[in-house]
PDB file of C-alpha atoms and ligand atoms in Angstrom:
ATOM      1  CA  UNK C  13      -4.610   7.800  28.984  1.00  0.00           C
ATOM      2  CA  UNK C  14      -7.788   8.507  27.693  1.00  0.00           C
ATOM      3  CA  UNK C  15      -6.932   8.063  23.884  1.00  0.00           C
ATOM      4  CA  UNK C  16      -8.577   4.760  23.381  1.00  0.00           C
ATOM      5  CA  UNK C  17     -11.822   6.403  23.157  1.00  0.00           C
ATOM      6  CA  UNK C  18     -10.732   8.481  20.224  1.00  0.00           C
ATOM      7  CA  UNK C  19     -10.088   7.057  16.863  1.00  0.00           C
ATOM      8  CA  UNK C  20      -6.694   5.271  16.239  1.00  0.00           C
ATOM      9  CA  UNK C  21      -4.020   7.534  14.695  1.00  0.00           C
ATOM     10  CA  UNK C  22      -2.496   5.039  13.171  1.00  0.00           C
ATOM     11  CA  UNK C  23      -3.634   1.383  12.018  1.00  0.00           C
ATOM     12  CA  UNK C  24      -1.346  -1.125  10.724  1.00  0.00           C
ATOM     13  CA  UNK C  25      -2.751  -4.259  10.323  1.00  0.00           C
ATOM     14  CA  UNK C  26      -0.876  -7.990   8.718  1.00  0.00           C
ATOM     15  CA  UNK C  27       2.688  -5.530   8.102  1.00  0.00           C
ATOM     16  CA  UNK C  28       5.149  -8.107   6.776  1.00  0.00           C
ATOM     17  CA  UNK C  29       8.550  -6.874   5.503  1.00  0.00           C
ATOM     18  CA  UNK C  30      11.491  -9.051   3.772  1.00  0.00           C
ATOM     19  CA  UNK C  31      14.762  -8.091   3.065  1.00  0.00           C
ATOM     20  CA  UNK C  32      16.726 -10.017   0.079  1.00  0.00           C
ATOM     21  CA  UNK C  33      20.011 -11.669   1.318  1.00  0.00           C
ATOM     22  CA  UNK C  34      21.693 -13.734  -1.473  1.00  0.00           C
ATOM     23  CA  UNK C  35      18.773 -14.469  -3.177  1.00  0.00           C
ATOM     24  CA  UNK C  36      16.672 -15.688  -0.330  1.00  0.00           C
ATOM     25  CA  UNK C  37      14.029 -13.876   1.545  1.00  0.00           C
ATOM     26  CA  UNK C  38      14.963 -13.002   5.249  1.00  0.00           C
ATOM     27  CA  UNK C  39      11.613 -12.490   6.815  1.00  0.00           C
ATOM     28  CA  UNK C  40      11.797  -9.506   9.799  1.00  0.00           C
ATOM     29  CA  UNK C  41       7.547  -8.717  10.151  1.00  0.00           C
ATOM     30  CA  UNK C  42       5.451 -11.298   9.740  1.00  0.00           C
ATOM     31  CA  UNK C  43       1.918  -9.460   9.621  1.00  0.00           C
ATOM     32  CA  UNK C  44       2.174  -7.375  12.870  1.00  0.00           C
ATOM     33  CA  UNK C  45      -0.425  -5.442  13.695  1.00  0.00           C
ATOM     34  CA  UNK C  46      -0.522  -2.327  15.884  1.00  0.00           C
ATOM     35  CA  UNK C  47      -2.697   0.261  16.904  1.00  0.00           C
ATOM     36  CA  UNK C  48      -1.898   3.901  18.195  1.00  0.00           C
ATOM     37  CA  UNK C  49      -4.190   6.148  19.662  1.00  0.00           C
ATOM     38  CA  UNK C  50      -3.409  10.193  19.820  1.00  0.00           C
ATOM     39  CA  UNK C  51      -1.508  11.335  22.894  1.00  0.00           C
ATOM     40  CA  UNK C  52      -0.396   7.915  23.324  1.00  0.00           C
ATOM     41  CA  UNK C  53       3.145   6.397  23.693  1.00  0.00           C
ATOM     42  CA  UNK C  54       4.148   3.152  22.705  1.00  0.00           C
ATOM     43  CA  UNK C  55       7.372   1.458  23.821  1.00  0.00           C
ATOM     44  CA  UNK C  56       8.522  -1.503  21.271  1.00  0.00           C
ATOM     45  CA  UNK C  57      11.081  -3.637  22.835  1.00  0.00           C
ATOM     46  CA  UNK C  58      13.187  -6.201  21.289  1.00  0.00           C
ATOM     47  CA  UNK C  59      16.979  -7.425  21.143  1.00  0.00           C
ATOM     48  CA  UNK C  60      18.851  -6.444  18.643  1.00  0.00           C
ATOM     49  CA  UNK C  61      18.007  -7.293  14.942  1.00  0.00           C
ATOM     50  CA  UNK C  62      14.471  -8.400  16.085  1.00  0.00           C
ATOM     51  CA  UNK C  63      12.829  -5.542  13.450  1.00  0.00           C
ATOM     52  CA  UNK C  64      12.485  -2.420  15.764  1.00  0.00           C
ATOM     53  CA  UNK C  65      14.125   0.313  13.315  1.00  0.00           C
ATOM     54  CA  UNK C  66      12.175  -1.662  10.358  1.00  0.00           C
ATOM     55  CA  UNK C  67       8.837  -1.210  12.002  1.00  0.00           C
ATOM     56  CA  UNK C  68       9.466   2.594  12.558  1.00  0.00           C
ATOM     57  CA  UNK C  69      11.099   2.854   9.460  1.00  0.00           C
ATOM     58  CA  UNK C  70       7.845   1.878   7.676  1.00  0.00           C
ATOM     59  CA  UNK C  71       5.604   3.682  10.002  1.00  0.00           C
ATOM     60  CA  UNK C  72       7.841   6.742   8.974  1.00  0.00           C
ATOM     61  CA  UNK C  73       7.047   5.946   5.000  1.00  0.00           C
ATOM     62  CA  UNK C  74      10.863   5.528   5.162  1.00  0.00           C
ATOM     63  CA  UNK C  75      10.852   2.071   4.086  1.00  0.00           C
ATOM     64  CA  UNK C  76       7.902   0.363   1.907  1.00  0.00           C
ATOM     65  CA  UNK C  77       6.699  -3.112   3.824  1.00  0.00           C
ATOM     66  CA  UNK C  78       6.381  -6.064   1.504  1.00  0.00           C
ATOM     67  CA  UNK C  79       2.547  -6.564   2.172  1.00  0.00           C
ATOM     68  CA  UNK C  80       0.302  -5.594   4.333  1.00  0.00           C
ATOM     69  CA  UNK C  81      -2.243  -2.056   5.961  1.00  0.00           C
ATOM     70  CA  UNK C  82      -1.165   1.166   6.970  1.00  0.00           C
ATOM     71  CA  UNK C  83      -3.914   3.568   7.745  1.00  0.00           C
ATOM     72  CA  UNK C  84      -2.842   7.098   9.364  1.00  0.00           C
ATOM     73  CA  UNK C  85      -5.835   9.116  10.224  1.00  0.00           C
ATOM     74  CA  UNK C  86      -7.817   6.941   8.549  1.00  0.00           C
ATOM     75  CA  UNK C  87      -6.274   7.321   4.938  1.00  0.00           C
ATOM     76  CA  UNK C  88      -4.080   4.550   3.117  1.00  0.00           C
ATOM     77  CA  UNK C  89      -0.915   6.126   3.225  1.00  0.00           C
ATOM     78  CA  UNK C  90       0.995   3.646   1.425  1.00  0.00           C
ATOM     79  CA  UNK C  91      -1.299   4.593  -1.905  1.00  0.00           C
ATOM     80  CA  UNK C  92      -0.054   7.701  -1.605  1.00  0.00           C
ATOM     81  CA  UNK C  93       2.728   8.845  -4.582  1.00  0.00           C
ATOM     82  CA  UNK C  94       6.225   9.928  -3.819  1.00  0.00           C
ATOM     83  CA  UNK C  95       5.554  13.446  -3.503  1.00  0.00           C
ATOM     84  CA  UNK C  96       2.897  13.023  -0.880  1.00  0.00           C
ATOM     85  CA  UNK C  97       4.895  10.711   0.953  1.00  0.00           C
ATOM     86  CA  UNK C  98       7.172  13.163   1.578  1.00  0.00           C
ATOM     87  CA  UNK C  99       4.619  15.869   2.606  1.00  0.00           C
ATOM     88  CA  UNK C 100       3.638  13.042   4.978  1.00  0.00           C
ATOM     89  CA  UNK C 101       6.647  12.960   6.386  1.00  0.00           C
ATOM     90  CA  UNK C 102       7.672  16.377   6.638  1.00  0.00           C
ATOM     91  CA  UNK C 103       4.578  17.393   7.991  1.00  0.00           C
ATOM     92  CA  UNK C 104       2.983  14.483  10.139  1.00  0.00           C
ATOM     93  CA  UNK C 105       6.288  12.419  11.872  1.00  0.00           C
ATOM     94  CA  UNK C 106       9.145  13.578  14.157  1.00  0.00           C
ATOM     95  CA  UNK C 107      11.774  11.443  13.926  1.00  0.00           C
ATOM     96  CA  UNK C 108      14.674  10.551  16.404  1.00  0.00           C
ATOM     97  CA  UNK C 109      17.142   8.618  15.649  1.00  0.00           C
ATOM     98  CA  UNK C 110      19.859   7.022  17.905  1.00  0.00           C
ATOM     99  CA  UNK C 111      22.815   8.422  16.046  1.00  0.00           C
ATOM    100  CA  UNK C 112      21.240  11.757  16.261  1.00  0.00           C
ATOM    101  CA  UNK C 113      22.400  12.501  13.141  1.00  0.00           C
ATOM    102  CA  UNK C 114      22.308  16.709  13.440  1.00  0.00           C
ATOM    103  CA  UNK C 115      24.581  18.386  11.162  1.00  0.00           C
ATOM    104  CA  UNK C 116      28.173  19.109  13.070  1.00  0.00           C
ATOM    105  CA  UNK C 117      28.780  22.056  10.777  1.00  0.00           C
ATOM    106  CA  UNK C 118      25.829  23.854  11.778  1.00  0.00           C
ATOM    107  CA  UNK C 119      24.467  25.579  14.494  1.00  0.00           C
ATOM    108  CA  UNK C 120      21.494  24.233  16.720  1.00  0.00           C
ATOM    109  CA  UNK C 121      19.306  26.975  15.155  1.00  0.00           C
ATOM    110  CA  UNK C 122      20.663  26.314  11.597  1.00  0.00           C
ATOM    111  CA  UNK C 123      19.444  22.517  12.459  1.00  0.00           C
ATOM    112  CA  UNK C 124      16.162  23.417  13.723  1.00  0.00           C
ATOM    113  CA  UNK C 125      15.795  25.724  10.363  1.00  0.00           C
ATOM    114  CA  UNK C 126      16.346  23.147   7.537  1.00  0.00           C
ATOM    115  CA  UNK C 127      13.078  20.822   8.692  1.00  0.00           C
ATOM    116  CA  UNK C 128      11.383  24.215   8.832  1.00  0.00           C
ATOM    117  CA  UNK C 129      12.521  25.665   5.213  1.00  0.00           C
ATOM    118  CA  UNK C 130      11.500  22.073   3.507  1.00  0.00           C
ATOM    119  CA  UNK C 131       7.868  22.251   5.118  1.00  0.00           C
ATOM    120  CA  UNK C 132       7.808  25.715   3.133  1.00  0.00           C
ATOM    121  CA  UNK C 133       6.998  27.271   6.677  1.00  0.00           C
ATOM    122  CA  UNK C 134       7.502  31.009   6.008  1.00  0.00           C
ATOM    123  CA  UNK C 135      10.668  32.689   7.249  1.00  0.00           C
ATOM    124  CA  UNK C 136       9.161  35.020   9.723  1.00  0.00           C
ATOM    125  CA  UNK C 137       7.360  32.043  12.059  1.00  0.00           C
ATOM    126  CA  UNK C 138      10.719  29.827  11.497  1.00  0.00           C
ATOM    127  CA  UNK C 139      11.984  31.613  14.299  1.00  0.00           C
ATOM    128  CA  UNK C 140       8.970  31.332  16.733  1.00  0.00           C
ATOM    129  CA  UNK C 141       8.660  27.446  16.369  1.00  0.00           C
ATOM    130  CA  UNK C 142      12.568  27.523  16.828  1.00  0.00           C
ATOM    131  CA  UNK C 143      12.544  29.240  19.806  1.00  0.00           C
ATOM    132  CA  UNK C 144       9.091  27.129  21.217  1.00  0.00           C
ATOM    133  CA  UNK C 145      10.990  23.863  21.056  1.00  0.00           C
ATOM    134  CA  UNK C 146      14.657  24.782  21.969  1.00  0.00           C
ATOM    135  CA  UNK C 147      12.155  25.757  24.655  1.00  0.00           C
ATOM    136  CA  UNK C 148      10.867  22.509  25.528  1.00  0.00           C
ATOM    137  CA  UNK C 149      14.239  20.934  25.904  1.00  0.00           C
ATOM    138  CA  UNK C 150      15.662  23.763  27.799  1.00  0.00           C
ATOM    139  CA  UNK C 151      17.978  24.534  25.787  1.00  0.00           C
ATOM    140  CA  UNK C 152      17.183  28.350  24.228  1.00  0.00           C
ATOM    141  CA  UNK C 153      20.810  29.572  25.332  1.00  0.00           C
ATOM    142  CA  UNK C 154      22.168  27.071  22.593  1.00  0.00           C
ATOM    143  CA  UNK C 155      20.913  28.719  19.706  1.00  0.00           C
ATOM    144  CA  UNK C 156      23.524  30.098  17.861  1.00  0.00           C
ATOM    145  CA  UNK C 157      26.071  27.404  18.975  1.00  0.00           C
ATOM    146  CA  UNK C 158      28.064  24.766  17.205  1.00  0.00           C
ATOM    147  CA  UNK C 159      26.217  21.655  16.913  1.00  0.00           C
ATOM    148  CA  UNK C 160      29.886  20.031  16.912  1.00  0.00           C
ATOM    149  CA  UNK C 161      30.155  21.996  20.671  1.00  0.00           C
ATOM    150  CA  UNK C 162      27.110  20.589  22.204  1.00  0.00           C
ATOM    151  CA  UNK C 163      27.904  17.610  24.571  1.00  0.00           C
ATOM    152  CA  UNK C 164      25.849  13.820  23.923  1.00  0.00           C
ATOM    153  CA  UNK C 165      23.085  14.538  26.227  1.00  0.00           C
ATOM    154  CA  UNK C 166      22.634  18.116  24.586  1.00  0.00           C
ATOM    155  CA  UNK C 167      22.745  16.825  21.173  1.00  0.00           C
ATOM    156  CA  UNK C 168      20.137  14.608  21.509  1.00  0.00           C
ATOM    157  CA  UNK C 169      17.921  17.034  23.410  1.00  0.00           C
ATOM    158  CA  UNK C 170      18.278  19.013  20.254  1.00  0.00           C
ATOM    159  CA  UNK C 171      17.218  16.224  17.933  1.00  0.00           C
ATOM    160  CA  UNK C 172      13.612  16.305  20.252  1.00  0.00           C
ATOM    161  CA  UNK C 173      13.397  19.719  19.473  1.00  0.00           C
ATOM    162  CA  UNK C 174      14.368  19.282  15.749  1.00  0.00           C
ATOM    163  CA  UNK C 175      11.600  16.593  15.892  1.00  0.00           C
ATOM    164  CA  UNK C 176       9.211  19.133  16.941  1.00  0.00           C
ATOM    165  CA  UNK C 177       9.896  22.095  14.844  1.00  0.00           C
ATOM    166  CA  UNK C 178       7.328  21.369  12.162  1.00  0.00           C
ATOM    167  CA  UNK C 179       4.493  20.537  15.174  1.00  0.00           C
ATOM    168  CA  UNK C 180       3.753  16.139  13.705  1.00  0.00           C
ATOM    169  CA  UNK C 181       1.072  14.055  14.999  1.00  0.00           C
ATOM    170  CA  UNK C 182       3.880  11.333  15.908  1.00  0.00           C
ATOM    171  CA  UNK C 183       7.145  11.141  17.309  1.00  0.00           C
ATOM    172  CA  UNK C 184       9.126   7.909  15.971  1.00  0.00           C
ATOM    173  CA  UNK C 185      12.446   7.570  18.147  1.00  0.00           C
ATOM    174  CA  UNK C 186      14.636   4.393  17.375  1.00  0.00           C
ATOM    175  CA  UNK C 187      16.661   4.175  20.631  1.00  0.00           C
ATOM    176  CA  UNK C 188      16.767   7.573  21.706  1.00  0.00           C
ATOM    177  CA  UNK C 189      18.689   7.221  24.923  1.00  0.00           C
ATOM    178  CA  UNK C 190      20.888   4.767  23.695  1.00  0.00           C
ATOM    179  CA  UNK C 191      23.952   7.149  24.569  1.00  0.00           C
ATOM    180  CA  UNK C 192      22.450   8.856  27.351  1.00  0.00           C
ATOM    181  CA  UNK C 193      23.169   8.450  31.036  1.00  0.00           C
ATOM    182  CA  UNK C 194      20.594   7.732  33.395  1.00  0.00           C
ATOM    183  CA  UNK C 195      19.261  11.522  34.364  1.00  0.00           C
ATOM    184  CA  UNK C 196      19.777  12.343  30.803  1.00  0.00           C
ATOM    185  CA  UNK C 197      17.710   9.386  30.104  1.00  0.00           C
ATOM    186  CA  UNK C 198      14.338  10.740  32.627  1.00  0.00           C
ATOM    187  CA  UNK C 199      14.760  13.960  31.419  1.00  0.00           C
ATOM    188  CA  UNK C 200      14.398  12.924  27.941  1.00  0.00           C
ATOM    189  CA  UNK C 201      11.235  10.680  28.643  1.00  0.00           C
ATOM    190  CA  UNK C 202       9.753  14.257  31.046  1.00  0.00           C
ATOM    191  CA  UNK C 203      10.123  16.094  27.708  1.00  0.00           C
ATOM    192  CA  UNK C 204       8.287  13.220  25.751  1.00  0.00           C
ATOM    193  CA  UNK C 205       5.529  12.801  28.351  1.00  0.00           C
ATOM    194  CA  UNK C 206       4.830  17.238  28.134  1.00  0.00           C
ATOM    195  CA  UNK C 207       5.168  17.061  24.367  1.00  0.00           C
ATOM    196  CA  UNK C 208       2.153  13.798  24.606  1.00  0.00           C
ATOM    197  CA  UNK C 209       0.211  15.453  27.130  1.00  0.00           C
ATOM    198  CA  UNK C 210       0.105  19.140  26.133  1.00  0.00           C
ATOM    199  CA  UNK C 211      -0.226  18.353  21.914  1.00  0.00           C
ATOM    200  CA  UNK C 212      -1.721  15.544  21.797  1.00  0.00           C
ATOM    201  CA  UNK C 213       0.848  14.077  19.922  1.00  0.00           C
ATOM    202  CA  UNK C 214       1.628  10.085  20.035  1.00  0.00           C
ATOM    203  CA  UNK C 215       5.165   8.293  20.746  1.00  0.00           C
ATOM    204  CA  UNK C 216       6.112   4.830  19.907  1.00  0.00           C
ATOM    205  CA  UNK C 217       9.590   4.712  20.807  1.00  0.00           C
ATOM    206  CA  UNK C 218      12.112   1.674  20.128  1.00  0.00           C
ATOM    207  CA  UNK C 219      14.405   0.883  23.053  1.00  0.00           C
ATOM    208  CA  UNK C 220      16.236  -1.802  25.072  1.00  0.00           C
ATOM    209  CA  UNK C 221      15.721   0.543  28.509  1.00  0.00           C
ATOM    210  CA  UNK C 222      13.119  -0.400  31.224  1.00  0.00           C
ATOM    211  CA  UNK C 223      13.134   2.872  32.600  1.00  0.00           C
ATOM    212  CA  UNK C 224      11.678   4.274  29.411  1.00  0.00           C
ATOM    213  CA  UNK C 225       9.618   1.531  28.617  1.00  0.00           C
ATOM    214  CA  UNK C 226       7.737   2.156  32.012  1.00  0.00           C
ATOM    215  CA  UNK C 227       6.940   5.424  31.146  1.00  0.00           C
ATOM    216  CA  UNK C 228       4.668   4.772  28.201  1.00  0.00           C
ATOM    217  CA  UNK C 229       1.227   3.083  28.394  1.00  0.00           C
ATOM    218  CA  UNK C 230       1.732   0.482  26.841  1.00  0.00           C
ATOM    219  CA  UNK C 231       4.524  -1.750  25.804  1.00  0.00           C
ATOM    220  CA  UNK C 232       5.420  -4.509  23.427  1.00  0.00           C
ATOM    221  CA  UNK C 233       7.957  -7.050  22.499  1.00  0.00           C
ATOM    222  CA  UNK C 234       8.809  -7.912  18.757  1.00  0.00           C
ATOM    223  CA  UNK C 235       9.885 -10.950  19.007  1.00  0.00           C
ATOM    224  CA  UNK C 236       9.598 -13.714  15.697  1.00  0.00           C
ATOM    225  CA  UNK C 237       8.308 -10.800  13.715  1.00  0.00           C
ATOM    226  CA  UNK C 238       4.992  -9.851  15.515  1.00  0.00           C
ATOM    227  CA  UNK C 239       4.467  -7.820  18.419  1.00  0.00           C
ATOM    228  CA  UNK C 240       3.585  -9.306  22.303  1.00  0.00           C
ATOM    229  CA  UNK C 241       1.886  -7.240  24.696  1.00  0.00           C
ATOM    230  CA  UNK C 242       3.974  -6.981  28.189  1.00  0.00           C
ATOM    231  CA  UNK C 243       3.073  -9.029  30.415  1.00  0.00           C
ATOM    232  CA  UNK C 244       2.639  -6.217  33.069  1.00  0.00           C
ATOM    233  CA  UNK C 245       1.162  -3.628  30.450  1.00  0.00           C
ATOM    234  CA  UNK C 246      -2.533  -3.626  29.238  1.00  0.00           C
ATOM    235  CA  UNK C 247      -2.392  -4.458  25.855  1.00  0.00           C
ATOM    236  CA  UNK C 248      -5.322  -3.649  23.005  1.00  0.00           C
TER     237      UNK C 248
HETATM  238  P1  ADP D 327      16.585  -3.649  15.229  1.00  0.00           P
HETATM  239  O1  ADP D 327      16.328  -2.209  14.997  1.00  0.00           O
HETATM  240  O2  ADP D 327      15.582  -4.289  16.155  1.00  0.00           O
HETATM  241  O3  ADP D 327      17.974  -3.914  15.707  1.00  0.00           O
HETATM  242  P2  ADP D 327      16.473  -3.888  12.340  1.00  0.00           P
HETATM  243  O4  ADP D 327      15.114  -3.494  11.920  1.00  0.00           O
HETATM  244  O5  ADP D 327      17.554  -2.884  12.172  1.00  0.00           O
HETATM  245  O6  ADP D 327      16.415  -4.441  13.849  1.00  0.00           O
HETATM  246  O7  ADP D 327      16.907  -5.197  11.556  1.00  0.00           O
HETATM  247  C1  ADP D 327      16.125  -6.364  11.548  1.00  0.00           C
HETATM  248  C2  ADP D 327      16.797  -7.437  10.703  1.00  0.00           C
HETATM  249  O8  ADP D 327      16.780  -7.046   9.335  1.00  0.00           O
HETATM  250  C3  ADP D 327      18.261  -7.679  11.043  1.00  0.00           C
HETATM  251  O9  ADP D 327      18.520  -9.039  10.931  1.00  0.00           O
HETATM  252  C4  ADP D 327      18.996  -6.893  10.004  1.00  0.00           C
HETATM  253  O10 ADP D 327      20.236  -7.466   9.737  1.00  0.00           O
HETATM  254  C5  ADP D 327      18.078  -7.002   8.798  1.00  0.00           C
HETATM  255  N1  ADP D 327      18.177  -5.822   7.916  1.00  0.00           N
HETATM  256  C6  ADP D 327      17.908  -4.544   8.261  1.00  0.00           C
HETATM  257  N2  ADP D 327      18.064  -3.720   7.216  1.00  0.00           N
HETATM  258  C7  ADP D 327      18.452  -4.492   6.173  1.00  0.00           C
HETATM  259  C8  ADP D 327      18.758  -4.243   4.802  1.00  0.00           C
HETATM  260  N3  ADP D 327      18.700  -3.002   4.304  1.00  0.00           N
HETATM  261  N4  ADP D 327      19.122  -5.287   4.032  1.00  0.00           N
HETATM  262  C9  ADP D 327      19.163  -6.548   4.516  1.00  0.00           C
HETATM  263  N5  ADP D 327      18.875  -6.854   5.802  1.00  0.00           N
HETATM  264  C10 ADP D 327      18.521  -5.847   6.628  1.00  0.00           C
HETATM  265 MG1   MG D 328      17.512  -0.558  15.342  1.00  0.00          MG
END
């Protein structure tokens, strides 16, 4: 990993984020800071209900934080109004989330599509970038199936390639291989690592699974709201 050198991707610096629970405050971030570099993945670690789909939430613009800095390529992104937000997101982030969450009444190419037709990406490249990351997962002979045929593992080998139809700078996943076996599990993290090394593009992924976390360069712990560099990762 040779990203450090570069500037950061992303900079969030003092994040704090409440949530309002019969009128009092339940604090989840407590001004975390974090740091990600291009081509780099991130693993965030943390039991359940420690923040971890918060965080990614707000690095997603999904979710405002209560205070705090978020800098992506070096512009304030939470300044920016509604409508850019959502250029932001369709254009910059990949997300993946646990529950997959592809539409069972369509077909894998129908679900790589609908990312595509919001970006405004003209209808005769739709079908390249399709076919690139159906590609990438190794799944091309799925195409014109049934989402609602497609087994767990393939499902959320589609969701990666959904996540990389409109070509972001970041991947957010929020427990990717939550459902997945263990070979289902390295394959997913091989097509993470190709996606990183041949684009460029960073990863911080949530997860409770060592074999994932190893895989990234660096990993933390959210634990009391802030984030804890691993004691056997180098942290920044
Ligand atoms: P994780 O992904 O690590 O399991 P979450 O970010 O989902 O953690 O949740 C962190 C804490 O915030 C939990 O205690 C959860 O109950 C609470 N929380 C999450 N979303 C909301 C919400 N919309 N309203 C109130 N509390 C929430
Ligand atoms: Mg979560």
């Amino acid at each position: 990993m040779n990203g450090l050198k570069k500037n950061p991707l992303l900079e969030v610096e003092g994040l704090v984020r409440h949530y309002l629970e019969k009128d009092s405050e339940i604090p989840v971030l407590r001004g975390l800071d974090l740091n990600v570099f291009p081509g780099e993945k991130v693993a965030i670690m943390g039991p359940s209900g420690s923040g971890k789909s918060t965080l990614l939430n707000i690095l997603g613009l999904l979710l405002p934080p209560t205070a705090g800095r978020y800098a992506f390529r070096g512009r304030d992104v939470l300044q920016l109004t509604r409508t850019e937000q959502a250029h932001f997101r369709r254009s910059q982030v990949g997300f993946i989330f646990q529950s997959c969450d592809l539409l069972e009444g369509s077909t894998v190419r129908e679900n790589l599509e609908y990312p595509l037709v919001y970006a405004d990406v003209p209808r005769h490249e739709r079908a390249q970038r399709i076919s690139e990351s159906l590609g990438v997962v190794g799944l091309s002979h799925l195409l014109n199936h049934a989402a609602s045929h497609l087994s767990g593992g393939e499902k959320q080998r589609v969701a990666v390639a959904r996540a990389l139809v409109n070509r972001p700078r970041i991947i957010l996943a929020d427990e990717p291989t939550g459902q997945l076996d263990r070979d289902n599990t390295e394959k997913m993290m091989d097509y993470f690592s190709g996606i990183v090394e041949e684009r460029g593009v960073s990863l911080v992924v949530a997860t409770h699974n060592n074999l994932v976390a190893e895989q990234c360069d660096r990993i933390y712990h959210l634990r009391n709201g802030l984030l804890w560099p691993d004691d056997h990762s180098e942290g920044v």
